Tab-separated table of C-alpha atoms in Angstrom:
chain	number	residue	atom	x	y	z
A	1	MET	CA	17.789	52.916	6.443
A	2	ALA	CA	14.230	53.137	7.722
A	3	ARG	CA	11.255	50.800	7.429
A	4	TRP	CA	7.886	52.568	7.334
A	5	ILE	CA	4.696	50.719	8.226
A	6	GLY	CA	0.985	51.526	8.202
A	7	PHE	CA	-1.223	50.130	10.948
A	8	THR	CA	-4.537	50.239	12.800
A	9	HIS	CA	-4.572	50.409	16.606
A	10	ASN	CA	-7.728	50.703	18.720
A	11	GLY	CA	-9.719	51.597	15.611
A	12	ALA	CA	-7.405	54.422	14.532
A	13	SER	CA	-5.071	54.313	11.528
A	14	GLY	CA	-1.506	55.547	11.672
A	15	PHE	CA	2.029	55.112	10.425
A	16	GLY	CA	5.456	54.916	11.928
A	17	ARG	CA	8.999	53.583	11.763
A	18	LEU	CA	9.339	49.876	12.405
A	19	ASP	CA	12.328	48.884	14.548
A	20	GLY	CA	12.339	45.151	15.120
A	21	GLU	CA	9.035	44.427	16.882
A	22	ARG	CA	8.388	48.049	17.899
A	23	ILE	CA	6.717	50.888	16.020
A	24	GLU	CA	7.748	54.483	16.660
A	25	VAL	CA	4.464	56.246	15.875
A	26	CYS	CA	4.721	59.369	13.712
A	27	GLU	CA	2.402	62.150	12.652
A	28	GLY	CA	2.264	64.347	9.571
A	29	ASP	CA	2.871	63.305	5.973
A	30	LEU	CA	4.981	60.239	5.215
A	31	PHE	CA	6.127	61.836	1.951
A	32	GLY	CA	6.373	65.365	3.336
A	33	GLU	CA	7.039	66.480	6.883
A	34	SER	CA	6.592	63.931	9.652
A	35	LYS	CA	7.808	63.642	13.223
A	36	PRO	CA	7.630	61.123	16.067
A	37	THR	CA	4.737	61.518	18.494
A	38	GLY	CA	6.640	59.843	21.329
A	39	GLN	CA	4.250	56.878	21.345
A	40	VAL	CA	5.741	53.418	20.842
A	41	LEU	CA	3.571	50.391	20.002
A	42	ALA	CA	4.373	46.704	19.872
A	43	LEU	CA	3.968	45.241	16.397
A	44	ALA	CA	1.961	42.391	17.945
A	45	ASP	CA	-0.618	44.902	19.230
A	46	VAL	CA	-1.544	46.415	15.845
A	47	SER	CA	-3.155	45.303	12.609
A	48	VAL	CA	-0.724	45.811	9.738
A	49	GLY	CA	-2.144	48.037	6.998
A	50	LEU	CA	-0.936	49.321	3.671
A	51	PRO	CA	2.307	51.277	4.084
A	52	CYS	CA	0.943	53.948	1.697
A	53	ARG	CA	-2.112	54.704	-0.452
A	54	PRO	CA	-1.036	54.867	-4.108
A	55	SER	CA	-3.039	56.710	-6.736
A	56	LYS	CA	-1.930	53.903	-9.076
A	57	MET	CA	0.246	50.829	-9.334
A	58	ILE	CA	2.249	50.634	-12.555
A	59	ALA	CA	2.957	46.974	-13.322
A	60	LEU	CA	5.775	46.011	-15.703
A	61	TRP	CA	5.852	43.228	-18.265
A	62	ASN	CA	8.998	41.661	-19.778
A	63	ASN	CA	11.518	43.392	-17.529
A	64	PHE	CA	13.810	40.477	-16.562
A	65	GLY	CA	16.443	38.859	-18.748
A	66	ALA	CA	15.838	35.267	-17.626
A	67	LEU	CA	12.110	35.426	-18.410
A	68	MET	CA	12.747	37.234	-21.693
A	69	ASP	CA	15.116	34.458	-22.767
A	70	LYS	CA	12.798	31.670	-21.628
A	71	GLN	CA	9.815	33.071	-23.528
A	72	GLY	CA	11.795	34.142	-26.593
A	73	LEU	CA	10.846	37.792	-26.204
A	74	SER	CA	12.661	40.857	-27.519
A	75	ARG	CA	14.323	43.390	-25.230
A	76	PRO	CA	11.904	46.337	-24.906
A	77	GLU	CA	13.121	49.807	-25.809
A	78	ALA	CA	10.674	51.379	-23.342
A	79	PRO	CA	8.751	49.995	-20.343
A	80	LEU	CA	5.823	47.738	-21.175
A	81	PHE	CA	3.207	48.220	-18.488
A	82	LEU	CA	-0.393	48.295	-17.328
A	83	ILE	CA	-1.993	50.117	-14.396
A	84	LYS	CA	-3.647	48.234	-11.535
A	85	PRO	CA	-6.552	50.063	-9.835
A	86	ALA	CA	-6.862	50.837	-6.134
A	87	ASN	CA	-9.377	48.041	-5.485
A	88	THR	CA	-6.533	45.531	-5.967
A	89	PHE	CA	-4.481	46.838	-3.036
A	90	ARG	CA	-4.334	44.709	0.113
A	91	PRO	CA	-1.892	44.735	3.061
A	92	SER	CA	0.238	41.867	4.234
A	93	GLY	CA	-1.878	39.469	6.262
A	94	ALA	CA	-5.082	40.124	4.320
A	95	VAL	CA	-7.047	37.191	2.920
A	96	VAL	CA	-7.783	37.489	-0.810
A	97	ALA	CA	-10.949	35.902	-2.182
A	98	VAL	CA	-10.401	34.671	-5.748
A	99	PRO	CA	-13.732	34.759	-7.630
A	100	GLU	CA	-14.873	31.599	-9.383
A	101	ALA	CA	-14.754	33.282	-12.796
A	102	ALA	CA	-11.036	33.966	-12.323
A	103	GLY	CA	-10.090	30.307	-11.946
A	104	ARG	CA	-6.786	30.003	-10.135
A	105	GLY	CA	-4.825	33.177	-9.643
A	106	LEU	CA	-1.166	33.251	-10.645
A	107	TYR	CA	1.419	34.611	-8.196
A	108	GLU	CA	4.125	36.986	-9.416
A	109	GLY	CA	6.622	38.077	-6.782
A	110	GLU	CA	8.021	41.528	-7.540
A	111	LEU	CA	9.982	44.455	-6.169
A	112	GLY	CA	7.907	47.609	-5.799
A	113	ILE	CA	9.397	51.090	-6.199
A	114	VAL	CA	7.580	53.689	-4.088
A	115	ILE	CA	7.584	57.249	-5.428
A	116	GLY	CA	8.139	60.010	-2.896
A	117	LYS	CA	7.157	63.202	-4.692
A	118	THR	CA	5.127	64.512	-7.615
A	119	ALA	CA	7.285	64.094	-10.702
A	120	ARG	CA	7.052	64.182	-14.491
A	121	ASP	CA	9.514	64.167	-17.403
A	122	LEU	CA	12.454	63.231	-15.190
A	123	THR	CA	16.053	62.684	-16.195
A	124	GLU	CA	17.678	59.555	-14.795
A	125	GLU	CA	19.500	61.697	-12.243
A	126	GLU	CA	16.241	63.315	-11.134
A	127	ALA	CA	14.530	59.917	-11.023
A	128	VAL	CA	16.879	58.700	-8.288
A	129	ASP	CA	15.733	61.584	-6.067
A	130	ALA	CA	12.061	60.816	-6.760
A	131	VAL	CA	12.304	57.291	-5.282
A	132	PHE	CA	11.231	57.186	-1.635
A	133	GLY	CA	11.871	53.484	-1.042
A	134	TYR	CA	10.983	49.900	-1.887
A	135	THR	CA	8.338	47.331	-0.989
A	136	CYS	CA	7.223	43.777	-1.834
A	137	VAL	CA	4.460	43.193	-4.409
A	138	ASN	CA	2.448	40.183	-5.514
A	139	ASP	CA	1.090	41.053	-8.977
A	140	VAL	CA	-1.712	38.482	-9.090
A	141	THR	CA	-3.180	37.501	-12.464
A	142	SER	CA	-6.172	35.458	-13.630
A	143	SER	CA	-4.915	33.406	-16.583
A	144	ALA	CA	-8.500	32.233	-17.272
A	145	ILE	CA	-9.626	35.814	-17.869
A	146	LEU	CA	-6.446	37.058	-19.562
A	147	LYS	CA	-7.029	35.240	-22.855
A	148	ALA	CA	-10.708	34.309	-22.559
A	149	ASP	CA	-11.546	36.383	-25.658
A	150	ALA	CA	-9.327	35.753	-28.687
A	151	SER	CA	-9.951	39.282	-29.967
A	152	PHE	CA	-8.568	41.100	-26.911
A	153	THR	CA	-5.996	40.263	-24.234
A	154	GLN	CA	-7.677	41.404	-21.001
A	155	TRP	CA	-4.690	42.616	-18.974
A	156	THR	CA	-6.620	45.112	-16.848
A	157	ARG	CA	-9.485	42.776	-15.968
A	158	ALA	CA	-7.193	39.790	-15.366
A	159	LYS	CA	-4.956	41.784	-13.020
A	160	GLY	CA	-7.514	44.272	-11.699
A	161	LEU	CA	-9.793	42.118	-9.523
A	162	ASP	CA	-10.285	42.888	-5.847
A	163	GLY	CA	-7.177	41.984	-3.855
A	164	PHE	CA	-5.006	41.181	-6.876
A	165	GLY	CA	-2.334	43.758	-5.949
A	166	PRO	CA	-1.187	43.171	-2.358
A	167	PHE	CA	1.973	45.006	-1.291
A	168	GLY	CA	3.944	45.675	1.889
A	169	PRO	CA	4.524	44.992	4.697
A	170	VAL	CA	6.725	48.113	4.825
A	171	ILE	CA	8.448	50.673	2.654
A	172	ALA	CA	12.194	50.395	3.197
A	173	THR	CA	14.463	53.330	2.422
A	174	GLY	CA	18.207	53.459	1.848
A	175	LEU	CA	18.440	50.192	-0.108
A	176	ASP	CA	20.482	49.436	-3.225
A	177	PRO	CA	17.940	47.708	-5.500
A	178	GLU	CA	20.688	46.056	-7.549
A	179	ALA	CA	21.699	44.073	-4.456
A	180	LEU	CA	18.199	42.718	-3.738
A	181	THR	CA	16.757	39.277	-4.438
A	182	VAL	CA	13.060	38.398	-4.730
A	183	ARG	CA	11.863	35.061	-3.365
A	184	THR	CA	8.302	33.741	-3.641
A	185	LEU	CA	7.073	30.894	-1.456
A	186	VAL	CA	3.784	29.000	-1.782
A	187	ASN	CA	2.782	27.187	1.402
A	188	GLY	CA	6.395	27.504	2.518
A	189	ARG	CA	7.902	26.035	-0.645
A	190	GLU	CA	10.172	28.306	-2.669
A	191	ARG	CA	8.891	28.869	-6.212
A	192	GLN	CA	10.812	31.964	-7.305
A	193	ASN	CA	14.300	33.232	-6.515
A	194	PHE	CA	15.737	35.913	-8.803
A	195	PRO	CA	18.055	38.930	-8.559
A	196	ILE	CA	16.910	42.492	-9.248
A	197	SER	CA	20.244	42.966	-11.050
A	198	ASP	CA	18.676	40.974	-13.935
A	199	MET	CA	16.165	43.776	-14.627
A	200	LEU	CA	16.272	44.872	-18.269
A	201	ILE	CA	15.522	48.489	-17.358
A	202	PRO	CA	17.236	49.490	-14.080
A	203	VAL	CA	15.467	51.668	-11.531
A	204	PRO	CA	16.696	55.170	-12.529
A	205	ARG	CA	15.987	54.614	-16.229
A	206	LEU	CA	12.677	52.903	-15.476
A	207	VAL	CA	11.359	55.755	-13.322
A	208	SER	CA	12.620	58.329	-15.832
A	209	GLN	CA	10.992	56.617	-18.810
A	210	LEU	CA	7.689	56.055	-17.016
A	211	SER	CA	7.548	59.731	-16.037
A	212	GLN	CA	7.623	60.954	-19.631
A	213	GLY	CA	4.155	62.449	-20.038
A	214	LEU	CA	2.842	60.464	-17.037
A	215	THR	CA	2.772	62.249	-13.677
A	216	LEU	CA	3.994	60.115	-10.791
A	217	GLU	CA	2.397	60.969	-7.454
A	218	PRO	CA	3.734	60.456	-3.901
A	219	GLY	CA	2.944	56.890	-2.837
A	220	ASP	CA	2.609	55.507	-6.358
A	221	VAL	CA	4.032	52.000	-6.649
A	222	ILE	CA	5.935	50.682	-9.658
A	223	ALA	CA	5.829	46.875	-9.687
A	224	CYS	CA	9.080	46.038	-11.473
A	225	GLY	CA	7.888	42.822	-13.149
A	226	THR	CA	8.594	39.212	-12.352
A	227	SER	CA	11.008	36.563	-13.559
A	228	VAL	CA	10.800	32.800	-14.085
A	229	GLY	CA	8.831	30.603	-11.712
A	230	SER	CA	5.439	32.297	-11.670
A	231	GLY	CA	2.639	29.763	-11.277
A	232	PRO	CA	-0.884	28.993	-10.035
A	233	ILE	CA	-2.048	29.601	-6.487
A	234	PRO	CA	-3.820	26.553	-5.007
A	235	LYS	CA	-7.067	27.339	-3.216
A	236	GLY	CA	-6.367	28.087	0.429
A	237	ALA	CA	-2.645	28.600	-0.166
A	238	THR	CA	-0.481	31.213	1.516
A	239	VAL	CA	1.843	33.116	-0.808
A	240	GLU	CA	4.860	34.948	0.602
A	241	VAL	CA	7.023	37.435	-1.287
A	242	VAL	CA	10.304	37.831	0.588
A	243	ILE	CA	12.928	40.522	-0.018
A	244	GLU	CA	15.729	40.795	2.526
A	245	GLY	CA	15.889	44.324	3.912
A	246	ILE	CA	12.173	44.854	3.300
A	247	GLY	CA	10.448	41.848	4.827
A	248	THR	CA	7.766	39.319	3.958
A	249	LEU	CA	4.475	40.068	2.214
A	250	SER	CA	2.141	37.215	3.182
A	251	ASN	CA	-1.428	36.615	1.957
A	252	ARG	CA	-3.783	33.646	1.942
A	253	PHE	CA	-5.880	33.081	-1.187
A	254	GLU	CA	-9.309	31.452	-0.908
């Protein structure tokens, strides 16, 4: 297992393998050929950045059994999703400004699948090989915007504001997603705690189905959807998405 992190040090951006509180700096392409430079940095001496730069974040809706049952929804035959633009991406530690028009944002703790190679029209077996690793995601939503117009549910606008798609702090490889649990804390108080094993569409099938006619690029993030417990973010609150084996995504919302 490896944990890959992006960072800025002395004004220069880089990436490397995180081992405890030390970063083994690497050069090359995270999703291609990379090698250690021999430089080692202390985590405390860098600014944590995004672990990758996705071309898109694919965000799932109605992908957990507990939430489906609670809301009386039907099991989807194919993934139900929207795409969050790049302006939403923020690293762990970043402060997110919630615009007045958005009202309170809603937190949604999620597992993120990170794609490792260009892929389209995959079988489930091929999909497993296309997954590079996993990260933490907070799929933030403005409920005030979402249904502000009765004629059109504004998914993209409500979830596409600046900073509404933080993810990180690392990409962890070698994990079994079925064994993972997502926890979301608001100001230190646990609000969500749910197992990935409750996903309606498991990872291999999900990646395969999403790839049908839709090219997945290296670094793309699939936010797997959330379960019960999503709620409003108080102004000034810190939201943490915690997944053991990956780490803690932490952002303050103002």
